[in-house]
CSV table of C-alpha atoms in Angstrom, one decimal:
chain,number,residue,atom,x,y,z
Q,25,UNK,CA,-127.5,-37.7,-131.0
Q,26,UNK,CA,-130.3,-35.9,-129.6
Q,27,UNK,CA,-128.5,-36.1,-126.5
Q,28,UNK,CA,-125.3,-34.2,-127.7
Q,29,UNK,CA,-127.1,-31.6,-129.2
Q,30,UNK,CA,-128.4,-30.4,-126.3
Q,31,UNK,CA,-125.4,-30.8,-124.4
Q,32,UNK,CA,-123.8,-28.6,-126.7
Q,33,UNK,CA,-126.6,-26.4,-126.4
Q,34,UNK,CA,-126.7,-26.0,-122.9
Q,35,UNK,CA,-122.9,-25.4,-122.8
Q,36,UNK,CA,-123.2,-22.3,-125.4
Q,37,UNK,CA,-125.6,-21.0,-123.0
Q,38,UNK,CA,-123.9,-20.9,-119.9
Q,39,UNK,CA,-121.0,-19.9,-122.0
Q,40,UNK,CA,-122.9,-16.8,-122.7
Q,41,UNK,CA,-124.4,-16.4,-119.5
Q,42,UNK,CA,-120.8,-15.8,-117.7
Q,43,UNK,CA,-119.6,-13.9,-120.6
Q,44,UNK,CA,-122.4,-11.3,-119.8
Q,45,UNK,CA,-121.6,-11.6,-116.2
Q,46,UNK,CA,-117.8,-11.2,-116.8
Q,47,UNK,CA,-119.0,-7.6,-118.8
Q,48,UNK,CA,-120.9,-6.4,-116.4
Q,49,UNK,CA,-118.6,-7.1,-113.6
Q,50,UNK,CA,-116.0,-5.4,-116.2
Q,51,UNK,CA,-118.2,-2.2,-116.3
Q,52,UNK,CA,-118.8,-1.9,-112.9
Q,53,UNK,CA,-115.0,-2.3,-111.8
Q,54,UNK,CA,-112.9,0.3,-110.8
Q,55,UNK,CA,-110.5,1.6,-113.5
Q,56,UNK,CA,-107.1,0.7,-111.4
Q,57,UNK,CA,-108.7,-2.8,-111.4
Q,58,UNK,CA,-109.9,-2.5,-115.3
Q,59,UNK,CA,-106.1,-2.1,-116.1
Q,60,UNK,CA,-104.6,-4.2,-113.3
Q,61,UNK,CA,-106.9,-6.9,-115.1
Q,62,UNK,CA,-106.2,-6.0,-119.5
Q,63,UNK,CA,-102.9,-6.3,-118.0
Q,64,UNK,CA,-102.5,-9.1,-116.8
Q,65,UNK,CA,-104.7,-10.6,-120.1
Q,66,UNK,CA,-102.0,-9.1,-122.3
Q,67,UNK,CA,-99.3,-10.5,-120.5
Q,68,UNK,CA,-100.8,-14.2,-120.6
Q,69,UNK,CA,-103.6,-14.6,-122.8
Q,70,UNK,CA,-103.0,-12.2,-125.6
Q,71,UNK,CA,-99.0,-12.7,-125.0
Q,72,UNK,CA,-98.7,-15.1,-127.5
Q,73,UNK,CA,-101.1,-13.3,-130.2
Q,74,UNK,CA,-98.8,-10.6,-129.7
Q,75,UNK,CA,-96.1,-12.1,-130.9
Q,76,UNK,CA,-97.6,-14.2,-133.9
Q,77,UNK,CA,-98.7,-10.6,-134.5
Q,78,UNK,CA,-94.9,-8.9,-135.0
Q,79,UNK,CA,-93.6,-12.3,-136.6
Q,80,UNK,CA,-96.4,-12.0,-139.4
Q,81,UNK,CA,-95.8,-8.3,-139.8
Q,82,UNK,CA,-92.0,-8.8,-139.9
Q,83,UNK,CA,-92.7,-11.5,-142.7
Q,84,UNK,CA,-95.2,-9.3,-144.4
Q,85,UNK,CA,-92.7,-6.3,-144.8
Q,86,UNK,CA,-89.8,-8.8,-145.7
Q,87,UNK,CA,-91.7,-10.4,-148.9
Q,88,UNK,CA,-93.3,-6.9,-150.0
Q,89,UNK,CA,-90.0,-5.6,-150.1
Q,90,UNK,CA,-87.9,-8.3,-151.8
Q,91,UNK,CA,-88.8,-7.4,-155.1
Q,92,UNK,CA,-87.7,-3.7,-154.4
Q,93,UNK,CA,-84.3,-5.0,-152.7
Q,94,UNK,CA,-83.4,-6.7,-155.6
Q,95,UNK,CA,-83.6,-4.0,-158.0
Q,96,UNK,CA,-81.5,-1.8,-155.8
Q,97,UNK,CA,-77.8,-1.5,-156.8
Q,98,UNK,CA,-75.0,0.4,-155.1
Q,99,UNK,CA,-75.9,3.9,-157.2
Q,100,UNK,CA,-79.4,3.8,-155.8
Q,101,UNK,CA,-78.2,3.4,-152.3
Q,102,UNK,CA,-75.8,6.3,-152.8
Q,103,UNK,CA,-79.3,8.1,-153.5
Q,104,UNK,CA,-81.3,7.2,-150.9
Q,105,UNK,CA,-78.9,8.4,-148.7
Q,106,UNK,CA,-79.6,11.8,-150.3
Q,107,UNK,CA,-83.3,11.5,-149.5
Q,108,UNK,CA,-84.9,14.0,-147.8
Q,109,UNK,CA,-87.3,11.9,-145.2
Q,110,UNK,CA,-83.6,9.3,-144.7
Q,111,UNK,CA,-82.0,13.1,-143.9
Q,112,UNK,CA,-84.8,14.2,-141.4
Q,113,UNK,CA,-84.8,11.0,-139.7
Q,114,UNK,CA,-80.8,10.9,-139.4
Q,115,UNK,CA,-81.0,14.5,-138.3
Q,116,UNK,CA,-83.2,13.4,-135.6
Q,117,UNK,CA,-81.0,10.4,-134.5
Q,118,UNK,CA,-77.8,13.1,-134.2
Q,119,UNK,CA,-80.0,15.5,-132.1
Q,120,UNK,CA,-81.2,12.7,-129.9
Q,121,UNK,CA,-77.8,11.4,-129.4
Q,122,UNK,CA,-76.9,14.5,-128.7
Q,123,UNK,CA,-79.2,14.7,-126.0
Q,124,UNK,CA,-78.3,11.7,-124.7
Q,125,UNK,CA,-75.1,12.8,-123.7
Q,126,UNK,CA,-76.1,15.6,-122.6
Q,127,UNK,CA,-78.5,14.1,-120.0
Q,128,UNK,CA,-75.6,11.4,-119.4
Q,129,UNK,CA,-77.7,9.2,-117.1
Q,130,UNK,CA,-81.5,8.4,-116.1
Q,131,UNK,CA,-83.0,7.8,-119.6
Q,132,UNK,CA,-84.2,5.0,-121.9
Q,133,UNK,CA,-83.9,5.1,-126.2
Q,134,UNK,CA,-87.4,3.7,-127.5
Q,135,UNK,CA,-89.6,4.4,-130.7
Q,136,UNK,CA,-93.1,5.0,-130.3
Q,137,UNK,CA,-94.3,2.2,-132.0
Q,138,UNK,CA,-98.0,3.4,-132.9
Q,139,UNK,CA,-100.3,6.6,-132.6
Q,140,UNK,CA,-103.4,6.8,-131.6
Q,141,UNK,CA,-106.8,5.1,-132.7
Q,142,UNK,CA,-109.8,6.5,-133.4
Q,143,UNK,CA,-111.4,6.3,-129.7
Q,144,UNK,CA,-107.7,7.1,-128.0
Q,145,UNK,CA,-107.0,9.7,-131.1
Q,146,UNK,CA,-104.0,10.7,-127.9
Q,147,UNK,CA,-101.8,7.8,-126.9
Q,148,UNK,CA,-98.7,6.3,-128.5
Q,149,UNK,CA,-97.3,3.0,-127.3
Q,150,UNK,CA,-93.8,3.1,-126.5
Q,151,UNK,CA,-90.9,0.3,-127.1
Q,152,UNK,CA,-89.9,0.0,-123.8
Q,153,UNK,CA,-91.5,-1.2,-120.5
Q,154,UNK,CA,-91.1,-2.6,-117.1
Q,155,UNK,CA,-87.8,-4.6,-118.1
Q,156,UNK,CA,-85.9,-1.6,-119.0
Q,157,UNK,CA,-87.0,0.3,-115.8
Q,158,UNK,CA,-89.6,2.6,-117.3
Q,159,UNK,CA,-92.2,3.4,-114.6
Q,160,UNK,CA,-96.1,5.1,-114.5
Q,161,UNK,CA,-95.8,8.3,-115.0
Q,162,UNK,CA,-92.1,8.7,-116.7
Q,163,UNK,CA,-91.6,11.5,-118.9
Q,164,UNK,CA,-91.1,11.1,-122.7
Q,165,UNK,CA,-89.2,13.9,-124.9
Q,166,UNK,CA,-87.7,14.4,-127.8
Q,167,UNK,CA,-84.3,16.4,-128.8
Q,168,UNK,CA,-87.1,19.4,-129.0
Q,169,UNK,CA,-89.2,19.1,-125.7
Q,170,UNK,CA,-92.2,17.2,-123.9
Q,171,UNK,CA,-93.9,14.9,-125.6
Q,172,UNK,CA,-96.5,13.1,-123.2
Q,173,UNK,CA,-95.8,10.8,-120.4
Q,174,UNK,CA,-96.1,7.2,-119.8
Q,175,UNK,CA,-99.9,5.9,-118.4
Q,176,UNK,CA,-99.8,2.2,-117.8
Q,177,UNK,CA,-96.3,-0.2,-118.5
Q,178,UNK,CA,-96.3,-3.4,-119.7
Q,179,UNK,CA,-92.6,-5.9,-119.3
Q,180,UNK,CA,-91.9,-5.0,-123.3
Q,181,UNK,CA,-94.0,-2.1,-124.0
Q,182,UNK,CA,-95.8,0.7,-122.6
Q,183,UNK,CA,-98.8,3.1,-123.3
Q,184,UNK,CA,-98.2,7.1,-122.9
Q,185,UNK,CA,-100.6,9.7,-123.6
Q,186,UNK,CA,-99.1,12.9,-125.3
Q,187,UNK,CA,-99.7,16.3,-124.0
Q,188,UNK,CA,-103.0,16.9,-126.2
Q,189,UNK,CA,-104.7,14.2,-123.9
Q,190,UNK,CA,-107.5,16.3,-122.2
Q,191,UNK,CA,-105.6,14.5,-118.5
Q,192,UNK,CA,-102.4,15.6,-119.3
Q,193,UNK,CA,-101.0,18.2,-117.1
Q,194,UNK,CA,-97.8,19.6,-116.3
Q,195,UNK,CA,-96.3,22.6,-113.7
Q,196,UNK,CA,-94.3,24.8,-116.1
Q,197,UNK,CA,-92.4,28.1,-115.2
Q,198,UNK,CA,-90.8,30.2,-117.7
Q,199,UNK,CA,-87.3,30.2,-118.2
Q,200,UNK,CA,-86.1,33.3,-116.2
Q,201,UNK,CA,-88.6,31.8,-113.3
Q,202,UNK,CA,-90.3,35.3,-113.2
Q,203,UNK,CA,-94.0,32.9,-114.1
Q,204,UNK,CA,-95.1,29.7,-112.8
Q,205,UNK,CA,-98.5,27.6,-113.9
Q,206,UNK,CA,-100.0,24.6,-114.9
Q,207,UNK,CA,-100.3,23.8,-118.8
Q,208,UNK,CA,-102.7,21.9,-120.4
Q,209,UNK,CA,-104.3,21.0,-123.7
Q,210,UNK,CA,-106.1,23.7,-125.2
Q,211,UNK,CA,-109.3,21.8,-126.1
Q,212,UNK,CA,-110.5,24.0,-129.2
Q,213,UNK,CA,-111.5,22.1,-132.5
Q,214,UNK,CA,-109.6,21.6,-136.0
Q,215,UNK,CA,-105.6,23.0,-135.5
Q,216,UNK,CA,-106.8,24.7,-132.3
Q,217,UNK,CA,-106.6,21.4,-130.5
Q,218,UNK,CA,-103.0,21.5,-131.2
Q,219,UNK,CA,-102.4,24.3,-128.8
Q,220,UNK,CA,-101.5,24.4,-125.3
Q,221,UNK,CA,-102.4,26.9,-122.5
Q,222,UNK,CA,-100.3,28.4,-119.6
Q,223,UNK,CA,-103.2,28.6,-117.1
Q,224,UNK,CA,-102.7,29.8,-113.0
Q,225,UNK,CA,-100.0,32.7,-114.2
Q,226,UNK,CA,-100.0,35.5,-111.8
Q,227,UNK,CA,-101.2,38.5,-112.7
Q,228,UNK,CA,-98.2,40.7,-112.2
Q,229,UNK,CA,-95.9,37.7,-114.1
Q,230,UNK,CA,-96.6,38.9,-117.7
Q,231,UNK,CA,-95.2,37.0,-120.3
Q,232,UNK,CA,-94.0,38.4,-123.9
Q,233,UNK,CA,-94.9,36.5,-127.6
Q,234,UNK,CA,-92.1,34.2,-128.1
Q,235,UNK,CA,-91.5,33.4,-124.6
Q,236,UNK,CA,-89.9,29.6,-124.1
Q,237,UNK,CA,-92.3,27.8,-120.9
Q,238,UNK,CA,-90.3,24.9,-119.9
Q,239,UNK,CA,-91.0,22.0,-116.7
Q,240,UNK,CA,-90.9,23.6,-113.3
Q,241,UNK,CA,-90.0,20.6,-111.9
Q,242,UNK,CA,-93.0,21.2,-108.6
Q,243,UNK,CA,-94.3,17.6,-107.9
Q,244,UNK,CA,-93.4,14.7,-109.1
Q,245,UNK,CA,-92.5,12.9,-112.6
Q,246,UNK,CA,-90.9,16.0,-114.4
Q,247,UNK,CA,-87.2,17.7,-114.3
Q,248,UNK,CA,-87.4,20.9,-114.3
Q,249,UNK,CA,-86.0,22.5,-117.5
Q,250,UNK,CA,-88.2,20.6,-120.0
Q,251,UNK,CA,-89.3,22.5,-123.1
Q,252,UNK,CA,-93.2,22.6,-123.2
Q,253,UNK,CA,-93.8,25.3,-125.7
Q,254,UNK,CA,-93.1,29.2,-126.8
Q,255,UNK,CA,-96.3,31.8,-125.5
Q,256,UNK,CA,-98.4,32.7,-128.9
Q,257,UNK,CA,-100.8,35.5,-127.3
Q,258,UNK,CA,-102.6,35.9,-124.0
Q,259,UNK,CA,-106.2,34.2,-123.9
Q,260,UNK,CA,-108.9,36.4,-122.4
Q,261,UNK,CA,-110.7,35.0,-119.5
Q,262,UNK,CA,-112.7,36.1,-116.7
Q,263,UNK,CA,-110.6,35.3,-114.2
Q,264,UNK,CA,-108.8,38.7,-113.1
Q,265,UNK,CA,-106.2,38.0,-110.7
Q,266,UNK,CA,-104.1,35.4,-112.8
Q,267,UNK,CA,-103.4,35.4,-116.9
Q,268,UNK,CA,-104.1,32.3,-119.0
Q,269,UNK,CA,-101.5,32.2,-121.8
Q,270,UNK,CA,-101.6,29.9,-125.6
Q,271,UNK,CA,-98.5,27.9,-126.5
Q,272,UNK,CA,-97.2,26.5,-129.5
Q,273,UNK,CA,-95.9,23.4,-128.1
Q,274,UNK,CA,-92.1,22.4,-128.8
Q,275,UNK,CA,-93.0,19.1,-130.3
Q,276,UNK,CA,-96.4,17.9,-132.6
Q,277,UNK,CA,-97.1,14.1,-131.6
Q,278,UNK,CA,-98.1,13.5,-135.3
Q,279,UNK,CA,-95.2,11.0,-136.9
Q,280,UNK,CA,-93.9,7.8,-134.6
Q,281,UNK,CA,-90.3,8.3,-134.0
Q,282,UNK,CA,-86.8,8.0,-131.8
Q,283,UNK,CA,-87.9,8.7,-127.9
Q,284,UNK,CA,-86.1,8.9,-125.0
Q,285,UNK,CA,-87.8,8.2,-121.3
Q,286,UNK,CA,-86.9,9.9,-118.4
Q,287,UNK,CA,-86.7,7.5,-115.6
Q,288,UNK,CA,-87.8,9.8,-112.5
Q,289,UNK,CA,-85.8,7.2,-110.0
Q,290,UNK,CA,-82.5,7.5,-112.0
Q,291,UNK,CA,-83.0,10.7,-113.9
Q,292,UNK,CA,-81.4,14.2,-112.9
Q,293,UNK,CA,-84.2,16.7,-110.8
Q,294,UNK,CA,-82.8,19.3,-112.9
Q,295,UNK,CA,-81.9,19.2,-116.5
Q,296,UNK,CA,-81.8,23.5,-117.1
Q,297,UNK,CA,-78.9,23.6,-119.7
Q,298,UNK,CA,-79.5,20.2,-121.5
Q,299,UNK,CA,-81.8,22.0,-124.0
Q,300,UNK,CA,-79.1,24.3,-125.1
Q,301,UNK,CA,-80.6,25.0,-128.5
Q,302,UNK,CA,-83.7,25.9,-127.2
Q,303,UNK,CA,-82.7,28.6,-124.6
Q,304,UNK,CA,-79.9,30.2,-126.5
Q,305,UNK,CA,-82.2,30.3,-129.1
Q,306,UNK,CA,-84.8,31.7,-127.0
Q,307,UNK,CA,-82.3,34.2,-125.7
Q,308,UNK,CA,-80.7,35.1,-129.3
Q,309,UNK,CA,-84.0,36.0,-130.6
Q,310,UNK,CA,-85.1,38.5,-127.8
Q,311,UNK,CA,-81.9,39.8,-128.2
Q,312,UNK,CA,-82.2,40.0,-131.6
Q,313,UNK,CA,-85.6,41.9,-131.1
Q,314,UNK,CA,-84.2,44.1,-128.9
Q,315,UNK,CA,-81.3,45.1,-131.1
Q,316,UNK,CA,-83.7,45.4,-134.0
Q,317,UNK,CA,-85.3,48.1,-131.9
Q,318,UNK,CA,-82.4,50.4,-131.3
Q,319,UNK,CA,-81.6,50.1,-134.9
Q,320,UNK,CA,-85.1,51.0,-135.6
Q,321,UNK,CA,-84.9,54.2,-133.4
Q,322,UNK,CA,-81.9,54.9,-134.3
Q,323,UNK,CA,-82.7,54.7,-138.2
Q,324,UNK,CA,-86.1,57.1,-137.3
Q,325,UNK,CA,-83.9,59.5,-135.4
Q,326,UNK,CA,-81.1,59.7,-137.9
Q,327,UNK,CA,-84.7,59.9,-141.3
Q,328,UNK,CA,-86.0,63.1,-138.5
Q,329,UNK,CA,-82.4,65.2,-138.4
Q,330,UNK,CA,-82.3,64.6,-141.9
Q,331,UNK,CA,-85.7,66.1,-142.7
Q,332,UNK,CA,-85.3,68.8,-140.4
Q,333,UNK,CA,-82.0,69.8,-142.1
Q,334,UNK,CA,-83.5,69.7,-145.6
Q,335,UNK,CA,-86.4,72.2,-144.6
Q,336,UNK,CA,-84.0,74.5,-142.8
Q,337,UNK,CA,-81.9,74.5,-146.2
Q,338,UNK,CA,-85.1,75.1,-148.4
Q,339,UNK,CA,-86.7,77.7,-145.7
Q,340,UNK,CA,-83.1,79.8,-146.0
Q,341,UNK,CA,-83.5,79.5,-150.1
Q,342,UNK,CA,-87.1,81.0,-149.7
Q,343,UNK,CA,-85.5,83.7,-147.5
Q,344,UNK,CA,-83.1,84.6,-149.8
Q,345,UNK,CA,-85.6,84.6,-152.6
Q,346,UNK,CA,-88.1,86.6,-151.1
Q,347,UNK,CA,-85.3,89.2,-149.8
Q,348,UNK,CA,-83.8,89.8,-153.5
Q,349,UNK,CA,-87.0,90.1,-155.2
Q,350,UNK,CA,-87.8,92.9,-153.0
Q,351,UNK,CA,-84.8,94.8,-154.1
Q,352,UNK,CA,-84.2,97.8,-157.2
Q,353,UNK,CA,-83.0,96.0,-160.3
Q,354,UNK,CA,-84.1,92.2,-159.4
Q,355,UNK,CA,-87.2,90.9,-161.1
Q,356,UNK,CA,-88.4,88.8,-158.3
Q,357,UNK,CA,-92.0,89.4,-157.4
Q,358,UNK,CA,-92.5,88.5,-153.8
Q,359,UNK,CA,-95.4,85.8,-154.0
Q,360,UNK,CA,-99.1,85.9,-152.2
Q,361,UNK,CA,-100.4,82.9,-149.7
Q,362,UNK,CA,-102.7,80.8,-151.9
Q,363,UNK,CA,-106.2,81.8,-150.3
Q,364,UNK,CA,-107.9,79.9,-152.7
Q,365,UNK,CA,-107.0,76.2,-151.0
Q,366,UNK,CA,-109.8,74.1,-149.7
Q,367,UNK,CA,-109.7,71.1,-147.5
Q,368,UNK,CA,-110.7,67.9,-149.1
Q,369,UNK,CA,-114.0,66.9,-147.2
Q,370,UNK,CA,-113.7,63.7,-145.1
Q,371,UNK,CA,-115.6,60.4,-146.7
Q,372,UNK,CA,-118.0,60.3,-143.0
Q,373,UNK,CA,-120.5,57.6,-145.0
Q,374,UNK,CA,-117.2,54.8,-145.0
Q,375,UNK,CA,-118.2,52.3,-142.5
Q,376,UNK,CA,-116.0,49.6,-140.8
Q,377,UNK,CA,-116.2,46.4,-142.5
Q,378,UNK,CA,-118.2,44.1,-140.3
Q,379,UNK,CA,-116.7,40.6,-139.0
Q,380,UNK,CA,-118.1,37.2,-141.0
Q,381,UNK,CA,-119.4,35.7,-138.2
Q,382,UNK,CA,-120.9,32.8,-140.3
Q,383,UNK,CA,-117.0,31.4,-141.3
Q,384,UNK,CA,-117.5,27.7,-140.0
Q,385,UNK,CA,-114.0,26.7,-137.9
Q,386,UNK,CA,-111.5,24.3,-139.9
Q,387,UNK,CA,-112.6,20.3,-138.7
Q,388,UNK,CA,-111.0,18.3,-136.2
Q,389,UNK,CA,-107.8,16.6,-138.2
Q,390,UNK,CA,-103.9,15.5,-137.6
Q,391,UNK,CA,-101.5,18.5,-136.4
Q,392,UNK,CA,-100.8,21.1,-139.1
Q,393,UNK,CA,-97.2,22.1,-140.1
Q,394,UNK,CA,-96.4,24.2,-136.9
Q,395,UNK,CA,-95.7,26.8,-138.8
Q,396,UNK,CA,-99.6,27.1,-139.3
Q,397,UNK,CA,-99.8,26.6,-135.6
Q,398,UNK,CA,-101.6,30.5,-134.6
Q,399,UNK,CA,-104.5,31.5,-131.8
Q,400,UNK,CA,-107.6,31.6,-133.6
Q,401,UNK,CA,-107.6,35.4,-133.4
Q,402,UNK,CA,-105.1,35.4,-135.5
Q,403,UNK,CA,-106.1,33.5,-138.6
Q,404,UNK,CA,-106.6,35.4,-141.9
């Protein structure tokens, strides 16, 4: 008995002994060997945990929502058709669809499956690996723009960082081609972090608010023509001879969703004209700005020769006046400059109100309605 004990001693010790070897061999490993080796562990160790995983969450969805099945009828299905987040999501199936056959070939439907954790607050992991062709570095976007691209790939799945990982990077132009750069996550703190930054933009290329920065397609891994964002304001640096610009990017990576992943083997260099909604709308809208100007001018000029031709009809009545008063029989008195006007004195004591420098910034959090998406200049 005494025997087996330590037996089974012994064997716990050396069990921990090479488990603290294994982790510090683990540590010291490169990191293309780190993932070489948690991916071969998930495809033979962990495999079948993985999938005693999605069969028990399959089953725990299926018996919590029996009892709500059963109480549906055909009138509550006629209303949950009507439902706003059923409308959204259908909305973005016809969009993506739409996409689809637009792009025509190159591309693979997923759903991001997950969002980030707490230490990886940046990655998704994707539907669709290795079997269905996807490869490191493949692009994933949505019927609005760039999302992120894929890191490592698994046969079944893959894991993709979106564009507000501090490595993502991506050569963007605008979309006349007049300003070329490199964007990448603009790593402020609470709904800044949700921004992006045009950096590397000549000096002489400057961009107006509103401006659509798509994919240059320069290297490898992106088509060019991808929506990454619309220019906010330009960001003040020190750097003199190039412009660093903030972007409101064309999609928030906050909700898992419908996907599609560019294969850069099968996939089109050039996609300019796929986004249609994007640059017309990018086009309408200066346009419209533009238009909005002449009608402002013209409104301004049209206010001024209407001003001028109500004084010249009063200063002709004051003529007149003055002229008849002047003469036998009228009882007009011709009438004196008023001398005893004073200018009001100036307030010189009003002071500018001074900046609350003590306003703490908003807290790290998810991405904000992008509507609420502003430089931090900006904010009220």
């Amino acid at each position: 008995m005494a025997r087996a004990v330590r037996t089974a001693s012994q064997l716990d010790t050396g069990l921990l002994i090479a488990c603290g070897i294994l982790a510090a061999v683990a540590l010291i490993m490169p990191t293309w060997m780190q993932e070489a080796v948690a991916t071969a562990i998930r495809r033979t160790v962990l495999a079948p945990l993985v999938s005693v995983q999605q069969k028990s969450e399959v089953v725990r969805a299926t018996i919590v929502s029996r009892d709500s099945v059963q109480k549906l009828s055909a009138a509550a299905a006629g209303l949950a058709l009507s439902a706003p987040e059923l409308s959204n999501e259908n909305e973005q199936l016809r969009q993506l669809i739409g996409l689809g056959a637009r792009l025509g070939r190159g591309f693979v439907a997923a759903e991001v499956l997950q969002m980030g954790t707490l230490d990886q607050e940046f990655t998704l992991t994707v539907s669709a690996g290795s079997n269905a062709g996807v490869e490191r570095g493949t692009p994933i976007v949505t019927s609005e723009g760039l999302v992120g691209m894929v890191q490592s790939v698994d046969p079944t799945f893959s894991i993709a960082i979106s564009w507000a990982h501090p490595d993502f990077g991506v050569s963007a132009m605008s979309v006349d081609g007049a300003a070329f750069g490199i964007v990448k996550p603009h790593l402020g703190t609470g709904a800044q972090r949700w921004l992006l930054e045009l950096r590397g933009v000549p000096f002489r290329a400057a961009l107006e608010t509103g401006a659509l920065v798509v994919s240059s397609g320069l290297g490898q891994g992106y088509p060019r023509g991808i929506p990454i964002g619309t220019v906010i304001s330009e960001q003040q640096t020190t750097e003199k001879w190039v412009r660093t610009y903030i972007l409101k990017p064309a999609v928030l990576p906050n909700t898992p969703g419908p996907v599609l992943l560019l294969i850069p083997s099968r996939s089109p260099k050039d996609v300019n004209g796929v986004w249609t909604t994007l640059a017309s709308s990018d086009s309408a809208e200066r346009s419209i700005v533009m238009a909005g100007d002449s009608m402002a001018k013209k409104a301004a000029l049209d206010e001024i020769a209407a001003r001028r031709a109500a004084g010249d009809t009063i200063s002709r009545d004051s003529l007149s006046a003055d002229s008849l008063g002047g003469l036998p029989g009228r009882g007009g008195v011709p009438g004196r400059p008023d001398t005893t006007r004073r200018n009001v004195p100036r307030d010189t004591t009003r002071r500018p109100a001074r900046v609350d420098t003590t306003r703490p910034k908003p807290p790290t959090g998810p991405p904000p309605p992008a509507d609420q998406l502003q430089p931090e200049d900006t904010w009220p």
